[in-house]
Coordinates of C-alpha atoms in Angstrom, one line a residue:
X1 CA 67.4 58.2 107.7
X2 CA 64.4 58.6 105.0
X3 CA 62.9 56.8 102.0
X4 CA 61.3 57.9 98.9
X5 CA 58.8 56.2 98.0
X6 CA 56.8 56.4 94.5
X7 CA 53.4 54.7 93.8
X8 CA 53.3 54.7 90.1
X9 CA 49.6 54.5 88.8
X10 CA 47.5 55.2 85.8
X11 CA 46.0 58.2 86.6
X12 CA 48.8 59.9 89.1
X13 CA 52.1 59.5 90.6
X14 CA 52.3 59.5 94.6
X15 CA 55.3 60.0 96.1
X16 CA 56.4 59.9 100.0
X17 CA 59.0 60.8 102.0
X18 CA 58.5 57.9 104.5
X19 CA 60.6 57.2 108.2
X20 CA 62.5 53.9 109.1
X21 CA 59.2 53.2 111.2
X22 CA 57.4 53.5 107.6
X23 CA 55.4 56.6 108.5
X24 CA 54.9 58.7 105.5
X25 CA 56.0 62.7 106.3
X26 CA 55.3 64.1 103.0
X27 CA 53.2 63.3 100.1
X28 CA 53.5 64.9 96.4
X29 CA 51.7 63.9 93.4
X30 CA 51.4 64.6 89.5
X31 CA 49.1 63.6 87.2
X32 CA 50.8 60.7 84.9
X33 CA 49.9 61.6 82.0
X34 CA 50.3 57.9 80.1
X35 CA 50.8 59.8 76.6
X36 CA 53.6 61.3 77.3
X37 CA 55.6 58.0 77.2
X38 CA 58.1 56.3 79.6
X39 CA 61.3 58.3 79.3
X40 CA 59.2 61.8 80.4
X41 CA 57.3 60.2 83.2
X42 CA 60.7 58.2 84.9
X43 CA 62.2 62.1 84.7
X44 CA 59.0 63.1 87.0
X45 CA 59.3 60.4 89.3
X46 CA 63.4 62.0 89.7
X47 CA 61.6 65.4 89.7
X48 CA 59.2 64.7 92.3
X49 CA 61.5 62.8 94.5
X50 CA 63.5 66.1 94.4
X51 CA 61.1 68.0 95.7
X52 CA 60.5 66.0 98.8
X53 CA 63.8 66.4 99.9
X54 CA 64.3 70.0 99.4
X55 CA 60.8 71.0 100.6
X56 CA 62.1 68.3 104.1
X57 CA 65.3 70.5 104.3
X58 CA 66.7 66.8 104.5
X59 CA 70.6 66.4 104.0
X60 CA 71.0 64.2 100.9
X61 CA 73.2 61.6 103.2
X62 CA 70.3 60.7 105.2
X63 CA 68.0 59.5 101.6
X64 CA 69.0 55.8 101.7
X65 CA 67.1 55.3 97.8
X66 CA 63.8 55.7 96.0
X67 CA 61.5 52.8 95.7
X68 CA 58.7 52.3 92.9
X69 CA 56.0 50.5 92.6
X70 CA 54.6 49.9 88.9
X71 CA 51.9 48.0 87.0
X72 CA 52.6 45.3 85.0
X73 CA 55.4 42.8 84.9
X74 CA 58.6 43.7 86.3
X75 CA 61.9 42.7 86.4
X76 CA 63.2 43.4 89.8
X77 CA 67.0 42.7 89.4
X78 CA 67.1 44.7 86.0
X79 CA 65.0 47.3 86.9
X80 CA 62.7 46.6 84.0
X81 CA 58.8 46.6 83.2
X82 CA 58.5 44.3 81.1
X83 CA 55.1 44.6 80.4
X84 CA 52.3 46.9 81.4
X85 CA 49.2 46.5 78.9
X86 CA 48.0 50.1 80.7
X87 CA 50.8 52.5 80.4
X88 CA 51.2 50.4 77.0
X89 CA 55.0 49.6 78.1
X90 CA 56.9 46.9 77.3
X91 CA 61.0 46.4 78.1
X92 CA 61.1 49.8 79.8
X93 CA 64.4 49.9 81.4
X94 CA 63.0 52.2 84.1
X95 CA 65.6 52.1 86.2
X96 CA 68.5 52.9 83.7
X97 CA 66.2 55.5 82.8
X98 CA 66.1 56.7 86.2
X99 CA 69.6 56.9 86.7
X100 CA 70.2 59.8 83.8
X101 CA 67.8 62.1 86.3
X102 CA 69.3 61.3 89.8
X103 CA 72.0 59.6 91.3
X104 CA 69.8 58.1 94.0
X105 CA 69.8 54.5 94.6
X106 CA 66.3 53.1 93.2
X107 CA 64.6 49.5 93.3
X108 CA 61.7 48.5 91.5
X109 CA 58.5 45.9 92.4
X110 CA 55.2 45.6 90.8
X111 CA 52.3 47.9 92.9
X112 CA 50.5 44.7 94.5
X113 CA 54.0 43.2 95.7
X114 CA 54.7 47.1 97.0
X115 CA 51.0 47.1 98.9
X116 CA 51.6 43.4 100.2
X117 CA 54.8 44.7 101.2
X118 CA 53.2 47.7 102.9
X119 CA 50.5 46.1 105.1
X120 CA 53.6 43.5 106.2
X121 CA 55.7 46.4 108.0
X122 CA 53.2 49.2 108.5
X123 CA 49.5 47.7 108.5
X124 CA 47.3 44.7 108.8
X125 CA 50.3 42.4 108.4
X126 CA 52.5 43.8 111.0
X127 CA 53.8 40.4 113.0
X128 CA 53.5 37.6 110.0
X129 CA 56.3 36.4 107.9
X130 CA 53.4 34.9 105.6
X131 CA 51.2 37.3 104.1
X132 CA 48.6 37.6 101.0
X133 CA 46.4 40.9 99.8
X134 CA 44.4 40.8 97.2
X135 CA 43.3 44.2 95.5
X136 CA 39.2 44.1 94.2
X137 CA 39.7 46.7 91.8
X138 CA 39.7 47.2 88.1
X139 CA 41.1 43.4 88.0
X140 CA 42.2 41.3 90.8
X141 CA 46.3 42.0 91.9
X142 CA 48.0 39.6 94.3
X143 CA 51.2 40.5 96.6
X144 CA 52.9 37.2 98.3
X145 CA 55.3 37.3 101.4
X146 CA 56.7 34.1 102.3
X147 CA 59.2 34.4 105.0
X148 CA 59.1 38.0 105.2
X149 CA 60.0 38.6 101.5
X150 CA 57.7 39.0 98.8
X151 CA 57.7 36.3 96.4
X152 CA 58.3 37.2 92.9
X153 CA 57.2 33.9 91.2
X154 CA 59.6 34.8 88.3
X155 CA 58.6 38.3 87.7
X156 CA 55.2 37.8 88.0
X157 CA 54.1 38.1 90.7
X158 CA 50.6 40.5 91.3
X159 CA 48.6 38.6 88.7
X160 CA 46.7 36.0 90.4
X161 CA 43.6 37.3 88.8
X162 CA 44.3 35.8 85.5
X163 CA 44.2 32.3 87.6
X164 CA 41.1 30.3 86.3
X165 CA 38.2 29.1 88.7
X166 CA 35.6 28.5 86.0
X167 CA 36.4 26.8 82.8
X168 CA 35.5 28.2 79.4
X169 CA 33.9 31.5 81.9
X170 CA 33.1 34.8 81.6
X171 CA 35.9 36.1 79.1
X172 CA 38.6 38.1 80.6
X173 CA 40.9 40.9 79.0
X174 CA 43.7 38.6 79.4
X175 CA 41.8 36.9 76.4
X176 CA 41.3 33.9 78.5
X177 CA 37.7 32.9 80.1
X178 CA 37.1 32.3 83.5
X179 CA 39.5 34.2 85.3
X180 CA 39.5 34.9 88.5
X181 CA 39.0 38.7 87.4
X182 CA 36.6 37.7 85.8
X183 CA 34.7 36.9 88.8
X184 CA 36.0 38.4 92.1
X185 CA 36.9 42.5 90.6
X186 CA 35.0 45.4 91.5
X187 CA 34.5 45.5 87.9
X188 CA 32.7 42.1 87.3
X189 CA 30.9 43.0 90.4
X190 CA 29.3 45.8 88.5
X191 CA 29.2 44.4 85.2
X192 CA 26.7 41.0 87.0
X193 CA 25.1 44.4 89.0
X194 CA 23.8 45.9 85.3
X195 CA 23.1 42.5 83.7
X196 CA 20.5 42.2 86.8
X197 CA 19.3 45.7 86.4
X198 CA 18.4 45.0 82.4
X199 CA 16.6 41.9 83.1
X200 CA 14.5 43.3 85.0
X201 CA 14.7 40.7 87.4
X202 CA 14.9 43.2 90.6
X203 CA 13.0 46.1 90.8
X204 CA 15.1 47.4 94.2
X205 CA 17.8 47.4 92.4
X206 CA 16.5 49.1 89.3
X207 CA 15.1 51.7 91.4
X208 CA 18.3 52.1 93.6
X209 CA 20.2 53.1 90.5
X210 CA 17.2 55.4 89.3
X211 CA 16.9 52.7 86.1
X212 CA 20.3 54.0 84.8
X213 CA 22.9 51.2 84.9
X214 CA 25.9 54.0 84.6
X215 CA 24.7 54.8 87.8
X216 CA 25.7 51.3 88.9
X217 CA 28.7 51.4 91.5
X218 CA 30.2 48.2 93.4
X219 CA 28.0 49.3 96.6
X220 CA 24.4 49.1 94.3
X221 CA 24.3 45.6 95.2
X222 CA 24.9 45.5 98.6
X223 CA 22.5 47.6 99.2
X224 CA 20.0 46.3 97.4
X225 CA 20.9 43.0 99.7
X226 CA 20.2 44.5 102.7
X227 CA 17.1 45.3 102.0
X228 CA 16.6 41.8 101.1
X229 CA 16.0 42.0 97.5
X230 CA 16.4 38.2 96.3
X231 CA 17.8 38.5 93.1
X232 CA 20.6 41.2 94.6
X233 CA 21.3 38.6 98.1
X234 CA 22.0 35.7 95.1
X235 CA 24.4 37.9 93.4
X236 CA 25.9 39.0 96.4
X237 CA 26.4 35.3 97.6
X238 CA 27.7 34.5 94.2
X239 CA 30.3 37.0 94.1
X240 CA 31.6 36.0 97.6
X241 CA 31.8 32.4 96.9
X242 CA 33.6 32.9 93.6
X243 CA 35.7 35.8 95.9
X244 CA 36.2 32.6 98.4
X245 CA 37.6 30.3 95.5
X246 CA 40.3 32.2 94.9
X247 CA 41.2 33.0 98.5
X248 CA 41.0 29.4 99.2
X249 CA 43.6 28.0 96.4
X250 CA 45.8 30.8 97.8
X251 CA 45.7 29.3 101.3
X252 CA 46.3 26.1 100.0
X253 CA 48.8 26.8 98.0
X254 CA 51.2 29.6 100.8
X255 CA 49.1 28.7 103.6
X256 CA 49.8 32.6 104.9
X257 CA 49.4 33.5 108.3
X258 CA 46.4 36.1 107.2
X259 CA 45.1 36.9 104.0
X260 CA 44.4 40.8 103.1
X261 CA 41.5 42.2 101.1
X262 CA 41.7 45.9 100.0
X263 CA 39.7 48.1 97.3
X264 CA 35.9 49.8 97.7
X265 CA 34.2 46.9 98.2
X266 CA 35.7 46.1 101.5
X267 CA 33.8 48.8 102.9
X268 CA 31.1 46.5 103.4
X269 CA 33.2 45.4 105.9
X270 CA 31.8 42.4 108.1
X271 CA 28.7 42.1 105.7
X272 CA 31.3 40.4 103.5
X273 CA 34.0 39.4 105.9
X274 CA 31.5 36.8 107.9
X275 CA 30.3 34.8 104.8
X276 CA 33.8 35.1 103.3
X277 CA 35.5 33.7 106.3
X278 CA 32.7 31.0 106.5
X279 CA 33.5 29.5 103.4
X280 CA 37.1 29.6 103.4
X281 CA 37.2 28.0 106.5
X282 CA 34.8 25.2 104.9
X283 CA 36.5 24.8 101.7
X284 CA 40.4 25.2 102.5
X285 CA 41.8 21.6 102.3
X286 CA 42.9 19.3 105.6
X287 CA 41.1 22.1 107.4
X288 CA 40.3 20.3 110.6
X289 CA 44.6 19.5 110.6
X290 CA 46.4 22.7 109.9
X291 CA 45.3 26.4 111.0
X292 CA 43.1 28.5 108.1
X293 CA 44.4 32.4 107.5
X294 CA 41.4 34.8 108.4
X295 CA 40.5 36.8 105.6
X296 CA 40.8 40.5 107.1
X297 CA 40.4 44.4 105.5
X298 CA 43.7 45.8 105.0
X299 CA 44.2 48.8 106.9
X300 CA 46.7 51.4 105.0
X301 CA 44.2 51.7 101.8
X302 CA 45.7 53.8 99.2
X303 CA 48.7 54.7 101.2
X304 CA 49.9 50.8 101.1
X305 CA 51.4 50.9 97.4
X306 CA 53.7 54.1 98.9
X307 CA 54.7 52.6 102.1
X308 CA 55.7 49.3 100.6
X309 CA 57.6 51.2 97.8
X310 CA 59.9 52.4 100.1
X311 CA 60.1 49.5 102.0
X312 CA 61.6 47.7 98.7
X313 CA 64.6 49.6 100.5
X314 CA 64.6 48.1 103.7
X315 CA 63.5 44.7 102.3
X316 CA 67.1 44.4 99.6
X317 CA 68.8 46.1 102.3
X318 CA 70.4 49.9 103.0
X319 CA 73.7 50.8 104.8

């Protein structure tokens, strides 16, 4: 028996023919094309799934469903995004949509939930019933398994990052301040990196970026800190304490059996794993009492969103 999966994203749509032991046999993609609006990509997502199974040579019988994972707000039981301020969607019925393109049984989650989900039966996660990721990207997402399912929270599940850990903070795109995107996304990271390039406060960094802060990635600063450039080590431990903060309400609030970082900046591997750990383990509450989740790298990277999209199968259950 096989799975579809379908990692819906801004810029392309993944899909995977995936195994019951979640290993992924076939990959497809398409560009998404946001401006094409909602009914023309959902007849993609059927087209692309097609084309897995007839380039497989796999019997129809053996597809036990599609799973998707999307941005944005979702309505699991009704199949709905309710809102996705990137694909500008709101009260997409993707899943009735679906259903006029293929007769496929199809499940929906939002793409953090579908990467927690991943990691939990193919990855770093393999073994807990108690999982959290966080993805350092463009914003902060969050995916929650308590007792081996995710945890919705209501539909709304993947947005820790709009959490606050610093009142009246950095403004957010939420239109709130002090968010944890704010704070702990590859995108803040590089936002503090050019604010300390034009002050002119660390001429490492300055020349490590060639004085041209669109040169400025989420690796700049690191870099800079290993060659012990004050001003970038301060960032740098900054940006893993306010990283820490929002790990550590997570632990106290699930208390997970690990907690999962993925995105660039956990290329830096132990650099930012040691300090990390360090202060999670110094700040969680009733520490010396109950046991602290390490803080780990996820291991499927990009592949998690697909392999947990098709695990949505497994996870509501398949004859």
């Amino acid at each position: 028996m096989y799975k579809i999966g379908i990692d819906l994203g801004g810029t392309s749509i993944k899909a995977g023919l995936v195994s019951q032991s979640f290993e992924i046999l076939l990959e497809k993609n398409t560009p998404t094309n946001i401006s094409v609006g909602a009914e023309n990509i959902i007849r993609r997502i059927a087209e692309l799934a097609d084309e897995l199974v007839r380039e497989a040579q796999i019997p129809e019988e053996q597809i036990q469903g599609i799973g998707i994972g999307s941005p944005g707000v979702i309505d699991r039981r009704r199949g709905v995004v309710l809102y996705s301020n990137n694909f500008y969607w709101e009260n997409v019925p993707l899943l009735d949509i679906l259903g006029t393109y293929t007769s496929r049984r199809a499940f929906i989650a939002n793409d953090a939930q579908c990467a927690v989900l991943g990691e939990l039966v193919a990855g770093a996660g393999v073994g807990c019933q108690d999982l959290v990721l966080l993805t350092l990207g463009t914003g902060v997402g969050s995916g929650i398994v308590v007792n081996g399912r995710i945890f919705e929270g209501g539909g709304g599940g993947g947005i820790y990052g709009h959490n606050i850990i610093v009142r009246n903070g950095e403004p957010c795109t939420c239109g709130r301040r002090g968010c944890a995107e704010s704070y702990a996304s590859a995108t803040a990271l590089i936002r503090r990196t050019r604010e300390l390039v034009v002050s002119g406060k660390s001429p490492a960094l300055a020349k490590l970026c060639s004085h041209d802060i669109q040169k400025v990635t989420g690796k700049t600063v690191f870099d800079a800190a290993k060659q012990s450039d004050p001003s970038s080590c301060a960032l740098v431990k900054d940006y893993i304490e306010e990283l820490g903060e929002s790990i550590v309400n997570l632990i106290n609030l699930f208390r997970p059996q690990k907690v999962l970082l993925s995105g660039g900046i956990c290329n830096q591997g132990q650099y930012i794993l040691e300090p990390l750990n360090k202060f999670v383990q110094e700040n969680c509450y009733a520490g010396k009492y109950l046991p602290i989740a390490p803080v780990e790298i996820a291991k499927l990277g990009a592949k998690a969103g697909l392999v947990g999209a098709a695990a949505l199968i497994h996870e509501v259950g398949s004859p």
